Protein backbone atom coordinates (compact mmCIF):
# COMPACT_ATOMS: atom_id res chain seq x y z
CA UNK A 1 0.00 0.00 0.00
CA UNK A 2 1.13 3.54 -0.68
CA UNK A 3 0.13 4.92 2.72
CA UNK A 4 3.45 6.15 4.11
CA UNK A 5 3.15 9.77 5.20
CA UNK A 6 -0.61 9.94 4.58
CA UNK A 7 -3.30 10.34 7.23
CA UNK A 8 -6.42 8.19 7.60
CA UNK A 9 -9.49 8.85 9.73
CA UNK A 10 -10.79 5.54 11.09
CA UNK A 11 -14.24 5.37 12.68
CA UNK A 12 -15.00 2.61 15.16
CA UNK A 13 -11.26 2.55 15.86
CA UNK A 14 -11.57 1.49 19.50
CA UNK A 15 -12.09 -2.20 18.79
CA UNK A 16 -12.86 -4.87 16.26
CA UNK A 17 -12.48 -4.16 12.55
CA UNK A 18 -11.80 -0.44 13.09
CA UNK A 19 -8.92 -1.22 15.44
CA UNK A 20 -7.51 -3.79 13.03
CA UNK A 21 -7.66 -1.33 10.13
CA UNK A 22 -5.98 1.40 12.21
CA UNK A 23 -3.13 -0.93 13.15
CA UNK A 24 -2.71 -2.23 9.60
CA UNK A 25 -2.53 1.31 8.20
CA UNK A 26 -0.07 2.31 10.94
CA UNK A 27 2.18 -0.61 10.00
CA UNK A 28 2.21 0.80 6.46
CA UNK A 29 3.40 4.21 7.76
CA UNK A 30 0.06 6.01 7.79
CA UNK A 31 -0.76 8.53 10.54
CA UNK A 32 -4.12 7.75 12.12
CA UNK A 33 -7.02 9.84 13.41
CA UNK A 34 -8.92 7.48 15.71
CA UNK A 35 -12.67 8.03 16.13
CA UNK A 36 -15.02 6.15 18.50
CA UNK A 37 -17.15 6.79 21.56
CA UNK A 38 -14.84 5.24 24.15
CA UNK A 39 -11.86 7.41 25.11
CA UNK A 40 -10.19 4.57 27.04
CA UNK A 41 -10.30 2.22 24.06
CA UNK A 42 -9.08 4.95 21.71
CA UNK A 43 -6.15 5.76 23.99
CA UNK A 44 -5.15 2.09 24.07
CA UNK A 45 -5.23 1.86 20.27
CA UNK A 46 -3.35 5.16 19.99
CA UNK A 47 -0.54 3.63 22.05
CA UNK A 48 -0.38 0.66 19.70
CA UNK A 49 -0.41 2.95 16.67
CA UNK A 50 2.42 5.16 17.92
CA UNK A 51 4.52 2.06 18.62
CA UNK A 52 4.59 1.69 14.81
CA UNK A 53 6.40 5.04 14.55
CA UNK A 54 3.46 7.10 13.27
CA UNK A 55 1.23 9.73 14.84
CA UNK A 56 -2.18 9.09 16.36
CA UNK A 57 -4.91 11.60 17.11
CA UNK A 58 -7.71 10.55 19.48
CA UNK A 59 -11.09 12.03 18.55
CA UNK A 60 -13.87 10.81 20.86
CA UNK A 61 -17.12 11.13 18.92
CA UNK A 62 -20.43 9.38 18.36
CA UNK A 63 -20.77 9.59 14.57
CA UNK A 64 -24.54 9.12 14.93
CA UNK A 65 -24.68 12.55 16.63
CA UNK A 66 -24.51 15.32 14.02
CA UNK A 67 -23.45 17.93 16.61
CA UNK A 68 -20.44 15.85 17.69
CA UNK A 69 -19.41 15.22 14.08
CA UNK A 70 -19.64 18.94 13.27
CA UNK A 71 -17.41 19.75 16.24
C-alpha positions as YAML, in Angstrom:
chain: A
units: angstrom
residues:
- id: 1
  name: UNK
  ca: [0.00, 0.00, 0.00]
- id: 2
  name: UNK
  ca: [1.13, 3.54, -0.68]
- id: 3
  name: UNK
  ca: [0.13, 4.92, 2.72]
- id: 4
  name: UNK
  ca: [3.45, 6.15, 4.11]
- id: 5
  name: UNK
  ca: [3.15, 9.77, 5.20]
- id: 6
  name: UNK
  ca: [-0.61, 9.94, 4.58]
- id: 7
  name: UNK
  ca: [-3.30, 10.34, 7.23]
- id: 8
  name: UNK
  ca: [-6.42, 8.19, 7.60]
- id: 9
  name: UNK
  ca: [-9.49, 8.85, 9.73]
- id: 10
  name: UNK
  ca: [-10.79, 5.54, 11.09]
- id: 11
  name: UNK
  ca: [-14.24, 5.37, 12.68]
- id: 12
  name: UNK
  ca: [-15.00, 2.61, 15.16]
- id: 13
  name: UNK
  ca: [-11.26, 2.55, 15.86]
- id: 14
  name: UNK
  ca: [-11.57, 1.49, 19.50]
- id: 15
  name: UNK
  ca: [-12.09, -2.20, 18.79]
- id: 16
  name: UNK
  ca: [-12.86, -4.87, 16.26]
- id: 17
  name: UNK
  ca: [-12.48, -4.16, 12.55]
- id: 18
  name: UNK
  ca: [-11.80, -0.44, 13.09]
- id: 19
  name: UNK
  ca: [-8.92, -1.22, 15.44]
- id: 20
  name: UNK
  ca: [-7.51, -3.79, 13.03]
- id: 21
  name: UNK
  ca: [-7.66, -1.33, 10.13]
- id: 22
  name: UNK
  ca: [-5.98, 1.40, 12.21]
- id: 23
  name: UNK
  ca: [-3.13, -0.93, 13.15]
- id: 24
  name: UNK
  ca: [-2.71, -2.23, 9.60]
- id: 25
  name: UNK
  ca: [-2.53, 1.31, 8.20]
- id: 26
  name: UNK
  ca: [-0.07, 2.31, 10.94]
- id: 27
  name: UNK
  ca: [2.18, -0.61, 10.00]
- id: 28
  name: UNK
  ca: [2.21, 0.80, 6.46]
- id: 29
  name: UNK
  ca: [3.40, 4.21, 7.76]
- id: 30
  name: UNK
  ca: [0.06, 6.01, 7.79]
- id: 31
  name: UNK
  ca: [-0.76, 8.53, 10.54]
- id: 32
  name: UNK
  ca: [-4.12, 7.75, 12.12]
- id: 33
  name: UNK
  ca: [-7.02, 9.84, 13.41]
- id: 34
  name: UNK
  ca: [-8.92, 7.48, 15.71]
- id: 35
  name: UNK
  ca: [-12.67, 8.03, 16.13]
- id: 36
  name: UNK
  ca: [-15.02, 6.15, 18.50]
- id: 37
  name: UNK
  ca: [-17.15, 6.79, 21.56]
- id: 38
  name: UNK
  ca: [-14.84, 5.24, 24.15]
- id: 39
  name: UNK
  ca: [-11.86, 7.41, 25.11]
- id: 40
  name: UNK
  ca: [-10.19, 4.57, 27.04]
- id: 41
  name: UNK
  ca: [-10.30, 2.22, 24.06]
- id: 42
  name: UNK
  ca: [-9.08, 4.95, 21.71]
- id: 43
  name: UNK
  ca: [-6.15, 5.76, 23.99]
- id: 44
  name: UNK
  ca: [-5.15, 2.09, 24.07]
- id: 45
  name: UNK
  ca: [-5.23, 1.86, 20.27]
- id: 46
  name: UNK
  ca: [-3.35, 5.16, 19.99]
- id: 47
  name: UNK
  ca: [-0.54, 3.63, 22.05]
- id: 48
  name: UNK
  ca: [-0.38, 0.66, 19.70]
- id: 49
  name: UNK
  ca: [-0.41, 2.95, 16.67]
- id: 50
  name: UNK
  ca: [2.42, 5.16, 17.92]
- id: 51
  name: UNK
  ca: [4.52, 2.06, 18.62]
- id: 52
  name: UNK
  ca: [4.59, 1.69, 14.81]
- id: 53
  name: UNK
  ca: [6.40, 5.04, 14.55]
- id: 54
  name: UNK
  ca: [3.46, 7.10, 13.27]
- id: 55
  name: UNK
  ca: [1.23, 9.73, 14.84]
- id: 56
  name: UNK
  ca: [-2.18, 9.09, 16.36]
- id: 57
  name: UNK
  ca: [-4.91, 11.60, 17.11]
- id: 58
  name: UNK
  ca: [-7.71, 10.55, 19.48]
- id: 59
  name: UNK
  ca: [-11.09, 12.03, 18.55]
- id: 60
  name: UNK
  ca: [-13.87, 10.81, 20.86]
- id: 61
  name: UNK
  ca: [-17.12, 11.13, 18.92]
- id: 62
  name: UNK
  ca: [-20.43, 9.38, 18.36]
- id: 63
  name: UNK
  ca: [-20.77, 9.59, 14.57]
- id: 64
  name: UNK
  ca: [-24.54, 9.12, 14.93]
- id: 65
  name: UNK
  ca: [-24.68, 12.55, 16.63]
- id: 66
  name: UNK
  ca: [-24.51, 15.32, 14.02]
- id: 67
  name: UNK
  ca: [-23.45, 17.93, 16.61]
- id: 68
  name: UNK
  ca: [-20.44, 15.85, 17.69]
- id: 69
  name: UNK
  ca: [-19.41, 15.22, 14.08]
- id: 70
  name: UNK
  ca: [-19.64, 18.94, 13.27]
- id: 71
  name: UNK
  ca: [-17.41, 19.75, 16.24]
...
